[in-house]
Tab-separated table of C-alpha atoms in Angstrom:
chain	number	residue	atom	x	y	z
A	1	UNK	CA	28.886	1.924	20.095
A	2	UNK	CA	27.077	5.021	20.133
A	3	UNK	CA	26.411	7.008	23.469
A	4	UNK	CA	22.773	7.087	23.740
A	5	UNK	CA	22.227	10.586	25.091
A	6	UNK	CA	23.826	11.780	22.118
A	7	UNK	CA	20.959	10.384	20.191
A	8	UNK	CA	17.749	9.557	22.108
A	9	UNK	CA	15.970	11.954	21.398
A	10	UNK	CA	14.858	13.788	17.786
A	11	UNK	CA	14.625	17.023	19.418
A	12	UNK	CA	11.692	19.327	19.864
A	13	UNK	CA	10.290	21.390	16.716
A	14	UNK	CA	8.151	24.906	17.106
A	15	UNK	CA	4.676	24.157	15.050
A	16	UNK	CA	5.636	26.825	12.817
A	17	UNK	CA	8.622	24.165	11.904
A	18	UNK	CA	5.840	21.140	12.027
A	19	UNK	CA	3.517	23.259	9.601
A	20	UNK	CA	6.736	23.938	7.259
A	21	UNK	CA	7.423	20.386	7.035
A	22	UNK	CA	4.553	19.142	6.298
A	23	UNK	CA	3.331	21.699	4.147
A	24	UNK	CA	7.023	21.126	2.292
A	25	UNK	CA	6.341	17.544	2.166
A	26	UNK	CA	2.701	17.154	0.793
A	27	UNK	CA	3.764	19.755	-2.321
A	28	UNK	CA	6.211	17.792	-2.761
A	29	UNK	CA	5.353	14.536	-3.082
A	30	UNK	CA	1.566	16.225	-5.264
A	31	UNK	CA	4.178	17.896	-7.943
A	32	UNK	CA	6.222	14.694	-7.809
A	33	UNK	CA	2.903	12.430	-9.092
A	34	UNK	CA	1.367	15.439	-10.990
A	35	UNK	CA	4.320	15.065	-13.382
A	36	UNK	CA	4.092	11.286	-13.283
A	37	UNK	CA	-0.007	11.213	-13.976
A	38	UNK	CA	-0.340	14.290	-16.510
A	39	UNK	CA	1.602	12.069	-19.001
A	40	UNK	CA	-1.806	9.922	-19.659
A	41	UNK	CA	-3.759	13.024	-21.000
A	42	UNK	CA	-0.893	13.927	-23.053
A	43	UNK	CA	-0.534	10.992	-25.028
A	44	UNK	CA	-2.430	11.464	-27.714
A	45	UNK	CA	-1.214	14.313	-28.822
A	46	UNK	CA	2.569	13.769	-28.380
A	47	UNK	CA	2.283	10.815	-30.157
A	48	UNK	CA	0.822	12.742	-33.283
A	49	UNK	CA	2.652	16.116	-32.611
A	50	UNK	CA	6.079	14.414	-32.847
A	51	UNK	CA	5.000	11.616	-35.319
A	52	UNK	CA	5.858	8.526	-32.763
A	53	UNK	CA	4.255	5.178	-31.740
A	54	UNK	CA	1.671	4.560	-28.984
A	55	UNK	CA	4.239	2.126	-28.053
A	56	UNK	CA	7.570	5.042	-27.888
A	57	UNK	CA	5.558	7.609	-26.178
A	58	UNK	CA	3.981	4.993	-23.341
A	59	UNK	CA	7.878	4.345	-23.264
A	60	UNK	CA	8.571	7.873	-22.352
A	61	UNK	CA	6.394	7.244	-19.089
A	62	UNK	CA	8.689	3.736	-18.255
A	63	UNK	CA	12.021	5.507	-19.032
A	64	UNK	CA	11.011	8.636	-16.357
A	65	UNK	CA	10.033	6.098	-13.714
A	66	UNK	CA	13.592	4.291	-14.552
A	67	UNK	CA	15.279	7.177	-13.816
A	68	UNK	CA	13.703	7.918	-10.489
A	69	UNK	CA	15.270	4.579	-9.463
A	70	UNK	CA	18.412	5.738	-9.954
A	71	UNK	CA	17.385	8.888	-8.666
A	72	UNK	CA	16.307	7.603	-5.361
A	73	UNK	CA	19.942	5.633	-5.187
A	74	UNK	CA	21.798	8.998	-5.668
A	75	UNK	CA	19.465	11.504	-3.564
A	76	UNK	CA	18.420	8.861	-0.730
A	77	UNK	CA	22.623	8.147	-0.318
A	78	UNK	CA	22.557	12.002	-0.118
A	79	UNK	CA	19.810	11.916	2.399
A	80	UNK	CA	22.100	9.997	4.881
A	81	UNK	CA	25.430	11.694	3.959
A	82	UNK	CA	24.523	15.504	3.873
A	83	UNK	CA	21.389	15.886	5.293
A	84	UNK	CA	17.206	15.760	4.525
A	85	UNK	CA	16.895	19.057	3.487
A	86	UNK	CA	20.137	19.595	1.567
A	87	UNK	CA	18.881	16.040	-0.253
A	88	UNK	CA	15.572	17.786	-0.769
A	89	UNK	CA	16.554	20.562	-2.551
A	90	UNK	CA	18.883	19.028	-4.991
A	91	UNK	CA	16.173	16.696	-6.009
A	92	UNK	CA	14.004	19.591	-6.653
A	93	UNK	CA	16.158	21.675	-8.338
A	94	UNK	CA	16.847	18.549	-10.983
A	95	UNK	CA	13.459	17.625	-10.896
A	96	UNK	CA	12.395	21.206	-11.922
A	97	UNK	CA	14.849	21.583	-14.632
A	98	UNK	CA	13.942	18.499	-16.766
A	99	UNK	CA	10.246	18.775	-16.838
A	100	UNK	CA	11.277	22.249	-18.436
A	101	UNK	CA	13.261	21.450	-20.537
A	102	UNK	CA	11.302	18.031	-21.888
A	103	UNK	CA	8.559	20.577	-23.127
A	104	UNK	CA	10.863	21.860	-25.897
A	105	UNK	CA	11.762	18.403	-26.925
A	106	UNK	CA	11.946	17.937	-30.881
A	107	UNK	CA	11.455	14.084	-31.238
A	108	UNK	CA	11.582	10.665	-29.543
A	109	UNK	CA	15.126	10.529	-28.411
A	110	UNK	CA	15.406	14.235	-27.550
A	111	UNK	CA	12.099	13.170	-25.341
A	112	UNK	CA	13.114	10.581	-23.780
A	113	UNK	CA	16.186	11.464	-22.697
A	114	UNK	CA	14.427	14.531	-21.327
A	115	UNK	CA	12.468	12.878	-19.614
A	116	UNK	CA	14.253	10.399	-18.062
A	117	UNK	CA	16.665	13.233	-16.893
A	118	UNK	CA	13.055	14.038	-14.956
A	119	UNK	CA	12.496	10.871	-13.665
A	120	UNK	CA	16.354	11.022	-11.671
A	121	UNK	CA	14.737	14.390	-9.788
A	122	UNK	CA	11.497	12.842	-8.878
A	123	UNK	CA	13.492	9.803	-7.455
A	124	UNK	CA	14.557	11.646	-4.657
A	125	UNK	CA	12.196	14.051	-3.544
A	126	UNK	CA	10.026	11.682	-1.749
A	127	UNK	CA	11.971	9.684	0.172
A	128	UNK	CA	13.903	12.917	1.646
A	129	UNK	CA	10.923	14.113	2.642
A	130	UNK	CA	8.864	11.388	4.125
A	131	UNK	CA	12.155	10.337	5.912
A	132	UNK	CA	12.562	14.016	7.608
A	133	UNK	CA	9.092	14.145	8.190
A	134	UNK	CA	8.812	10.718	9.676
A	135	UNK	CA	11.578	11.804	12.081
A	136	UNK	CA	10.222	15.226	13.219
A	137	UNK	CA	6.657	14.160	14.134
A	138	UNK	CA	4.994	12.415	16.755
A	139	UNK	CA	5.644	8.260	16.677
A	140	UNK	CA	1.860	8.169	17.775
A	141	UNK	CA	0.589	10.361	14.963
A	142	UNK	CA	2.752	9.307	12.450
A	143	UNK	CA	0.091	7.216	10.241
A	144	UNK	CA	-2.102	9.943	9.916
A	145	UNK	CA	0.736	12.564	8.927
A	146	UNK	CA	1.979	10.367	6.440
A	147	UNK	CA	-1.667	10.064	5.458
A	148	UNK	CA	-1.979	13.480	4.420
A	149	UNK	CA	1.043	13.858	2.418
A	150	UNK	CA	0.332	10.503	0.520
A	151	UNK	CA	-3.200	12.142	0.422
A	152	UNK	CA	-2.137	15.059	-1.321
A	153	UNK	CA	-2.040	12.631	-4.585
A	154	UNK	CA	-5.726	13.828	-4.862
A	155	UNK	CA	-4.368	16.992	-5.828
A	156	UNK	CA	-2.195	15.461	-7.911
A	157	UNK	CA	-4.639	13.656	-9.631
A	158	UNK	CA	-7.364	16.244	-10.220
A	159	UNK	CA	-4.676	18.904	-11.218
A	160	UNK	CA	-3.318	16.401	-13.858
A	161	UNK	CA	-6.476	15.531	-15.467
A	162	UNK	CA	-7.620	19.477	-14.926
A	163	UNK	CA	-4.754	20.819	-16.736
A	164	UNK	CA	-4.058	17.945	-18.685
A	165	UNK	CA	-7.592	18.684	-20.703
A	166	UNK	CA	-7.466	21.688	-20.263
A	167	UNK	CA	-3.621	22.213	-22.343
A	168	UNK	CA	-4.876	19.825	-24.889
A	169	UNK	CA	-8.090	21.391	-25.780
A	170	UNK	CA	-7.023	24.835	-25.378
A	171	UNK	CA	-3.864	25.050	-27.498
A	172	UNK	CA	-2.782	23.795	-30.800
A	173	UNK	CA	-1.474	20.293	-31.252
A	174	UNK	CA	2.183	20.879	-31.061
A	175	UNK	CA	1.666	23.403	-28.381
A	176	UNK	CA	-0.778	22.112	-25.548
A	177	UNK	CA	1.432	18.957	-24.095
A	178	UNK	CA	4.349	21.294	-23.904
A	179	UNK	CA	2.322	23.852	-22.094
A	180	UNK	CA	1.416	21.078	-19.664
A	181	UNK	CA	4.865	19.828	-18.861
A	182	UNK	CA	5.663	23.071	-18.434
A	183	UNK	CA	3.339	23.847	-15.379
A	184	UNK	CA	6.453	20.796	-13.785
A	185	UNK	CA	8.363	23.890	-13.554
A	186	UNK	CA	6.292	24.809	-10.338
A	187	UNK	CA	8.992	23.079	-7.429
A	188	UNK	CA	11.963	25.649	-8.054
A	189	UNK	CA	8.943	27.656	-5.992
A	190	UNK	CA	8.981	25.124	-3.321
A	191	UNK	CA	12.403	24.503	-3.203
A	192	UNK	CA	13.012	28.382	-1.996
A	193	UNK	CA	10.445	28.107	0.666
A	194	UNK	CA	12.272	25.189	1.980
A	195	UNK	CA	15.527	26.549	1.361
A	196	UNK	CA	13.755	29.511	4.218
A	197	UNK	CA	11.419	27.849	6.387
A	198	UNK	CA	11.916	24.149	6.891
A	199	UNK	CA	14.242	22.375	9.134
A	200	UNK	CA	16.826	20.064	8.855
A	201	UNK	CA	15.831	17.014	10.680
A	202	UNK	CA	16.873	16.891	14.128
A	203	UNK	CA	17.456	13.040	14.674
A	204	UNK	CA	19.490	13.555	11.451
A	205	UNK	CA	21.949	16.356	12.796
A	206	UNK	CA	21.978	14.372	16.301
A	207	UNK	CA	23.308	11.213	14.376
A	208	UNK	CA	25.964	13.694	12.190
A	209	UNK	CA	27.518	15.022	14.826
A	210	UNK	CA	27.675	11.686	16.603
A	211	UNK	CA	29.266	9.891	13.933
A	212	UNK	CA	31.548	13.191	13.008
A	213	UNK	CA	32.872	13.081	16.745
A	214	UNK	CA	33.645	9.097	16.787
A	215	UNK	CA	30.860	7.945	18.879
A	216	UNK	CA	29.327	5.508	16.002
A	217	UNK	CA	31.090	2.124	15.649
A	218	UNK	CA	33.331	1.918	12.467
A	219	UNK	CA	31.357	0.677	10.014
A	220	UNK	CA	28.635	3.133	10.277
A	221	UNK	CA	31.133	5.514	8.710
A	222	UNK	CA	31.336	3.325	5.516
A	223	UNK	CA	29.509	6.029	2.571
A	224	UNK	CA	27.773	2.759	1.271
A	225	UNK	CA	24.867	2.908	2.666
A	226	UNK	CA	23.106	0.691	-0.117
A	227	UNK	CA	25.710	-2.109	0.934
A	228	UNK	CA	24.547	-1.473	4.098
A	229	UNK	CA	20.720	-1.983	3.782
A	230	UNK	CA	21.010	-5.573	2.296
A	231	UNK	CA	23.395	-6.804	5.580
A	232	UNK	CA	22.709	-8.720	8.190
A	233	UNK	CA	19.094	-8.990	9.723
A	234	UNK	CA	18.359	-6.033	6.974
A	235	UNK	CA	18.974	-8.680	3.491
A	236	UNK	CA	15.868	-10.599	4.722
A	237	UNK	CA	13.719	-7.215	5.390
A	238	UNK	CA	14.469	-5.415	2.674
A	239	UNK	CA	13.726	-8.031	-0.202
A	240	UNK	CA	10.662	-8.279	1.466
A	241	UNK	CA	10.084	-4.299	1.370
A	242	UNK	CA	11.247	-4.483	-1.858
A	243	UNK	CA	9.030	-7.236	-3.223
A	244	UNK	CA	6.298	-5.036	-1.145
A	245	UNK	CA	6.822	-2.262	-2.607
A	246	UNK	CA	7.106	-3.539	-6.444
A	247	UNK	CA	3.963	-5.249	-6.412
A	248	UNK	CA	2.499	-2.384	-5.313
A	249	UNK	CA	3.686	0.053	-7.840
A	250	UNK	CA	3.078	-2.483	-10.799
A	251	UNK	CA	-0.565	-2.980	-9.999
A	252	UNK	CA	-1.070	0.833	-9.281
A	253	UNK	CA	0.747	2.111	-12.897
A	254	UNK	CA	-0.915	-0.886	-14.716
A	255	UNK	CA	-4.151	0.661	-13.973
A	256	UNK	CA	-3.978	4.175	-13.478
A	257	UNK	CA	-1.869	4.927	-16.493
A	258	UNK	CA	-4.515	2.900	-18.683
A	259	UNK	CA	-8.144	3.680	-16.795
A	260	UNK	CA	-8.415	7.229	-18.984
A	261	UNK	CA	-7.940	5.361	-22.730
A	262	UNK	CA	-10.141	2.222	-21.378
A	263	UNK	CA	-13.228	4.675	-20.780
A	264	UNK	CA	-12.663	6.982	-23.128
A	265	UNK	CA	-11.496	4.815	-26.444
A	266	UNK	CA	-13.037	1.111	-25.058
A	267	UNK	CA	-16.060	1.902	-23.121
A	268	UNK	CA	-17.105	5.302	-25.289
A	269	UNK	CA	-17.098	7.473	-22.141
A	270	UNK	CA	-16.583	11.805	-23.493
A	271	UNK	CA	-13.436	13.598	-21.739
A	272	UNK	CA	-15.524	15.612	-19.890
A	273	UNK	CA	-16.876	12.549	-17.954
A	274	UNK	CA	-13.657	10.733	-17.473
A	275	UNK	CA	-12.480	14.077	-16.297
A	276	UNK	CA	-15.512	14.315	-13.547
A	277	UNK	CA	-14.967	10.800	-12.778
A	278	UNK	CA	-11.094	11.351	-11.819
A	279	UNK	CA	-12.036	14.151	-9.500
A	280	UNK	CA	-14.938	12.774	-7.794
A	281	UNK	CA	-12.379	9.780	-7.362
A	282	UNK	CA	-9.630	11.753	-6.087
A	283	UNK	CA	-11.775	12.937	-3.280
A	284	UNK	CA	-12.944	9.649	-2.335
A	285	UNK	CA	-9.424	8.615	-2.364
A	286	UNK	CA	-8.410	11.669	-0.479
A	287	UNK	CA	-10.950	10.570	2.600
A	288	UNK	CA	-9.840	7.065	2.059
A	289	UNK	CA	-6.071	8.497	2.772
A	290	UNK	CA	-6.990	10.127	6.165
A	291	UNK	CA	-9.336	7.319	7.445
A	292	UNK	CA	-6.522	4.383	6.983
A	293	UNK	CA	-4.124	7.086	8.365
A	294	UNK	CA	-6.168	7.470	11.585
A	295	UNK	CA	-6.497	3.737	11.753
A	296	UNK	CA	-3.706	2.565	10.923
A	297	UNK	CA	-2.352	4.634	13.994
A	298	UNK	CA	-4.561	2.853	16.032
A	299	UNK	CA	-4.321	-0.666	14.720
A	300	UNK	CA	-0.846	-1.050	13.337
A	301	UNK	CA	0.898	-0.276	9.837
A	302	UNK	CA	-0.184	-3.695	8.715
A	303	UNK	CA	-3.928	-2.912	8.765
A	304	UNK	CA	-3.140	0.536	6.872
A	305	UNK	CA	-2.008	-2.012	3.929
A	306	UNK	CA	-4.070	-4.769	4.508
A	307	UNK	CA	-7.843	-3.041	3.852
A	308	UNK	CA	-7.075	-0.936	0.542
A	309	UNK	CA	-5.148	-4.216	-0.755
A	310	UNK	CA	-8.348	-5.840	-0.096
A	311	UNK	CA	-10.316	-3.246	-2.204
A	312	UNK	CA	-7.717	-3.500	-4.824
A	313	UNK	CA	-8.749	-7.136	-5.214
A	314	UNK	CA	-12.182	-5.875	-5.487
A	315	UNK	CA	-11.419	-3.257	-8.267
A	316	UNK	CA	-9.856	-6.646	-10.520
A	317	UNK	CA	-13.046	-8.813	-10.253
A	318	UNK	CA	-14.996	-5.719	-10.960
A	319	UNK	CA	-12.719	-4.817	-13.613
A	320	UNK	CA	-13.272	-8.667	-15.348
A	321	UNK	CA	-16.730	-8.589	-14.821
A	322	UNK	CA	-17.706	-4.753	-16.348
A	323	UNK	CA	-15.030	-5.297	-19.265
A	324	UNK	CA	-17.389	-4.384	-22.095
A	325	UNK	CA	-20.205	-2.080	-20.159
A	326	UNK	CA	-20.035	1.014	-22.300
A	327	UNK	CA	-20.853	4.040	-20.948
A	328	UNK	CA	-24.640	4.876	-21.346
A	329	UNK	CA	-25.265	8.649	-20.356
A	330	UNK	CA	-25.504	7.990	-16.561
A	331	UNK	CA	-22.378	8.597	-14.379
A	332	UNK	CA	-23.564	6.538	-11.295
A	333	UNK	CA	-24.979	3.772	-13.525
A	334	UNK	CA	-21.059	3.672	-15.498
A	335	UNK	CA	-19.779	0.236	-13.891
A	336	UNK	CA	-16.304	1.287	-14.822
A	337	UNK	CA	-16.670	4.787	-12.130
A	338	UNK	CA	-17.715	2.404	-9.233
A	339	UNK	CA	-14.448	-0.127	-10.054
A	340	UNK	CA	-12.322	3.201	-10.597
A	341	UNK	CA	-13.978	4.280	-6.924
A	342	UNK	CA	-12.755	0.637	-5.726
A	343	UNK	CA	-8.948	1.456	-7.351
A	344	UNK	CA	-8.828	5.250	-5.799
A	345	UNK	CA	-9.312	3.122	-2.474
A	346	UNK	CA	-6.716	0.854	-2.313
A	347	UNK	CA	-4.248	3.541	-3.476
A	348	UNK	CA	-4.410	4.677	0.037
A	349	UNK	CA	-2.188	1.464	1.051
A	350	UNK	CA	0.276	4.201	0.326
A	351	UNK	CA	0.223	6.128	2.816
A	352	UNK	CA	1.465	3.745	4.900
A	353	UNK	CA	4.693	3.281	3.124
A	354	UNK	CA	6.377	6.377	4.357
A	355	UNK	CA	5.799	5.334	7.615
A	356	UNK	CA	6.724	2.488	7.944
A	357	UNK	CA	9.664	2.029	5.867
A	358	UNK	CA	11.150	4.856	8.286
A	359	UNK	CA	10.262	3.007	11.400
A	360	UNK	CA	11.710	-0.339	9.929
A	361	UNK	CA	15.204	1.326	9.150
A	362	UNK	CA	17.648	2.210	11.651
A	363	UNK	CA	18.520	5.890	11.129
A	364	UNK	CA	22.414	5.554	9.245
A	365	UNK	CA	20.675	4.020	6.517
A	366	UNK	CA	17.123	4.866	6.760
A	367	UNK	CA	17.205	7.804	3.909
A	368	UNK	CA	19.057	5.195	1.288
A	369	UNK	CA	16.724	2.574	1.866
A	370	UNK	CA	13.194	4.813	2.071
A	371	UNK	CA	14.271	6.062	-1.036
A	372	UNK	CA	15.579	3.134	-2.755
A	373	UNK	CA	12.963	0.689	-1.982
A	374	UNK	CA	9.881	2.878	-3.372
A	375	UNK	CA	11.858	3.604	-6.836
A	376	UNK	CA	12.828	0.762	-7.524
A	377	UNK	CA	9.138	-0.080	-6.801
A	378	UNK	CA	8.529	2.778	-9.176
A	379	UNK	CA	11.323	1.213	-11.913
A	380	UNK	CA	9.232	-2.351	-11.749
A	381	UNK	CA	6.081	-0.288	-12.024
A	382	UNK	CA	7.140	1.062	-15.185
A	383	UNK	CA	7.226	-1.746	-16.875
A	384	UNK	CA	3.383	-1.934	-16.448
A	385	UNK	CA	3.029	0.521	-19.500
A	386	UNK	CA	4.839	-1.941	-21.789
A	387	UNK	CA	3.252	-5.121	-19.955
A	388	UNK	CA	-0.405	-4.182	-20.427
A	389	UNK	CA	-0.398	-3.753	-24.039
A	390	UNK	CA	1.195	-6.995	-24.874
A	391	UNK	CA	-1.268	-8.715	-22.583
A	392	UNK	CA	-4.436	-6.828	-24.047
A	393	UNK	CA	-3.110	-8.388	-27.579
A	394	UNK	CA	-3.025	-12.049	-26.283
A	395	UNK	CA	-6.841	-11.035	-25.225
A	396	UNK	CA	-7.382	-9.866	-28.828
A	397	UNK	CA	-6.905	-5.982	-27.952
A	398	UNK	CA	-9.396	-6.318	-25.007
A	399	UNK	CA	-7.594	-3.650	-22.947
A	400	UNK	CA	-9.706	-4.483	-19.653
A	401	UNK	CA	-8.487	-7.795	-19.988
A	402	UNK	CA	-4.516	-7.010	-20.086
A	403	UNK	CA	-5.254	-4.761	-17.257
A	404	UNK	CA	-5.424	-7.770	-15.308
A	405	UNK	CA	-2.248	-8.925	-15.801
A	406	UNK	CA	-1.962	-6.821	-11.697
A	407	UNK	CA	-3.830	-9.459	-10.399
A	408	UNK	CA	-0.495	-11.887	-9.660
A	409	UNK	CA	1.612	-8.395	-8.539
A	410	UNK	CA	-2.112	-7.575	-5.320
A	411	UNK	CA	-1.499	-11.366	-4.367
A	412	UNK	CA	2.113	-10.830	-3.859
A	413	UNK	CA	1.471	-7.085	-2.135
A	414	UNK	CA	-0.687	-8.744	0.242
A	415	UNK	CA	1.490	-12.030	1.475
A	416	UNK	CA	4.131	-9.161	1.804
A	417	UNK	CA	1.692	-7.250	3.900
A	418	UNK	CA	1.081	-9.701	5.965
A	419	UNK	CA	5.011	-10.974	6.462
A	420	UNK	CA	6.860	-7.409	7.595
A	421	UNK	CA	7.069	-6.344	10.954
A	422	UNK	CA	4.475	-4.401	12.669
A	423	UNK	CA	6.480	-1.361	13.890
A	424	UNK	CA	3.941	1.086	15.263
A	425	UNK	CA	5.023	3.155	18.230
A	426	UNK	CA	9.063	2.955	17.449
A	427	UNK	CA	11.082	5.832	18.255
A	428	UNK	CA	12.641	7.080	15.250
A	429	UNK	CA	16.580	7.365	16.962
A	430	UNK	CA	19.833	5.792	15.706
A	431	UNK	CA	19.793	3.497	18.966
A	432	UNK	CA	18.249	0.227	19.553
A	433	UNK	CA	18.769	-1.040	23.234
A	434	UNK	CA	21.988	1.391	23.469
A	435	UNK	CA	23.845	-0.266	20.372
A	436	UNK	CA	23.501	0.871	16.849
A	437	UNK	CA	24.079	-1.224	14.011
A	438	UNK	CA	22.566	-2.060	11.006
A	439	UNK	CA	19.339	-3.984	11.999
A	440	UNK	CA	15.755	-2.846	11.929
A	441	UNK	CA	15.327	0.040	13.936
């Protein structure tokens, strides 16, 4: 039994402690999908600078999303057992360190491994985040915080395709993808900020001391805290979260990873287009972000998922329907920008996620499961990579067409949608009526 003065409240935070967090939170999470997005405009030319297949260097993309699952396992069971911030910095640190050292790789395996190495650092760093942040700001402003970190992808998304043309056209072949990974150097900068100015969460540090000083019940104290988010009333939740969660990844990697090669190889679109078309896309997307934010405080978490998975469903018929319309000279008359427009929208279901994966969890757990649930979300999406291509064949090399292959994972994003709790308004505490035990917050 925990005493519930010991952890009813989060604590208060100065704005300059607010500001740090947040600001901490959105870089993170934009360096985190910068490194995961860049790897489309690269390609090309790592597949001819090092000699490889299409199908080993789309590979490298699947093995760095693999290792975030395990990444998210290691750093989200750190979350719980040493803290946000100390989980934070260790997944930054890692994170940092292989996306330097993967731009001196020699060949496939040396690559690869490199890579995945990557892929365990970027497992972590966002659910330490958006589980500190979650737990530091206000319950009824939530949705739009989380907004604006999952928002950040914008910047994400222009700076990949920025610098990812940029490298490639600027620098010789062996030398301009390696110049790109290296810019995924850039978080040892933010991890030394937060190592200064952000706080440890204050709901986390309540719940430490608590269960340091004997006032959890036993089984709290258990270090398994993966054990601990499939028991009880939490198996049923989080296979849901986790079917949630995959379906959403799939459909988002087995588009975005593909939409630069279908415009520019399929529909005869010139870099520089594609290249105005993801940044006029990434603002849309950004505004899209902040609006289901706003709503989705004022309407519920479900509603903040429901609309974008509705546009998503749009983006596939368009997507069917506009397979072969080539680009003709006119950006606004391309078919394929308007679908892309209709994808950049439904991205925004993310920024839901954050928020209410940390409301669902009780607080012993809630790091783990954050974490866990949206890699292994990201492991299932990396099989999209492989998946696509083997459908395009069966639709003889019609890439548009194996795109589609999404449409089963929306359908199954939106039953889950519609199945999980609504959990708008909860208090982010370790307490539920006075008892605390392993049952949605």
């Amino acid at each position: 039994m925990v005493e519930h003065s010991a952890l009813s409240s989060a604590g208060t935070y100065t704005t300059r402690e607010r500001a740090a967090i947040i600001f901490s939170c959105m870089l993170g999470f934009a360096l985190d999908l910068y490194d995961v997005l860049i790897m489309p405009f690269l390609m090309s030319s790592i597949q001819a600078s090092l000699h490889i297949s299409l199908t080993q260097v789309a590979s490298v993309t699947s093995l760095t999303l693999i290792g975030s699952v395990i990444g998210g396992a290691l750093f989200g069971w750190l979350g719980d057992r040493l803290g946000r911030k100390q989980a934070l910095q260790l997944t930054l640190g890692v994170f940092a360190a292989g996306s330097i050292a993967s731009a001196f790789a020699w060949d496939y395996p040396s690559l690869a491994i490199l890579r995945f190495i990557t892929g365990v650092g970027l497992g972590g760093e966002w659910g330490a985040g958006m589980v500190l942040f979650n737990e530091a700001w206000n319950k009824d402003r939530r949705g739009l915080g989380s907004a604006f970190i999952q928002g950040s992808a914008v910047l994400a998304s222009a700076g990949a395709s920025i610098v990812g043309v940029w490298a490639t056209t600027s620098f010789s072949l062996d030398w301009g993808w390696r110049v790109a990974l290296l810019t995924g150097g850039s978080p040892i900068v933010l991890m030394i900020f937060i190592r200064f100015f952000m706080p440890e969460s204050k709901a986390w540090l309540q719940f430490d001391r608590a269960r340091k000083s004997g006032l959890v019940e036993n089984k709290v104290k258990t270090t398994n805290t993966l054990l601990l988010m499939f028991k009880g009333r939490l198996l049923p939740i989080s296979l849901m979260c986790l079917a949630w969660m995959m379906a959403y990844m799939f459909s988002y990697y087995g588009i975005v990873v593909f939409m630069p090669t279908l415009m520019q190889k399929s529909l005869a679109a010139p870099p520089e287009v594609v290249r105005n078309i993801s940044v006029i896309a990434s603002v849309v997307g950004g505004c899209s972000y902040i609006s289901m934010g706003a709503l989705n405080d004022a309407f519920g978490r479900r509603f903040g998922a429901l609309v974008p998975g509705l546009s998503w469903g749009v983006m596939a018929g368009c997507l069917y329907i506009f397979a072969h319309e080539k680009y003709a000279g006119s950006l606004l008359g391309f078919p394929m920008f308007w679908t892309y427009i209709a994808f950049v929208i439904g991205n925004s279901a993310l920024g839901v996620v954050g928020t209410w994966l940390s409301e669902i969890y009780p607080i012993e757990v809630r790091s783990t499961a954050v974490s866990v649930i949206y890699m292994a979300g990201r492991g299932v999406g990396s099989f999209a990579p492989v998946v696509v291509p083997m459908a395009a064949a069966l639709f003889g090399g019609e890439l548009a067409f194996g795109m589609l292959v999404v449409v089963p994972a929306i359908i199954v994003f939106l039953a889950m949608t519609l199945s999980l709790p609504e959990t708008r308004g909860r208090e982010l505490t370790g307490v539920e009526n006075g008892n605390h035990s392993s049952q949605p917050a």
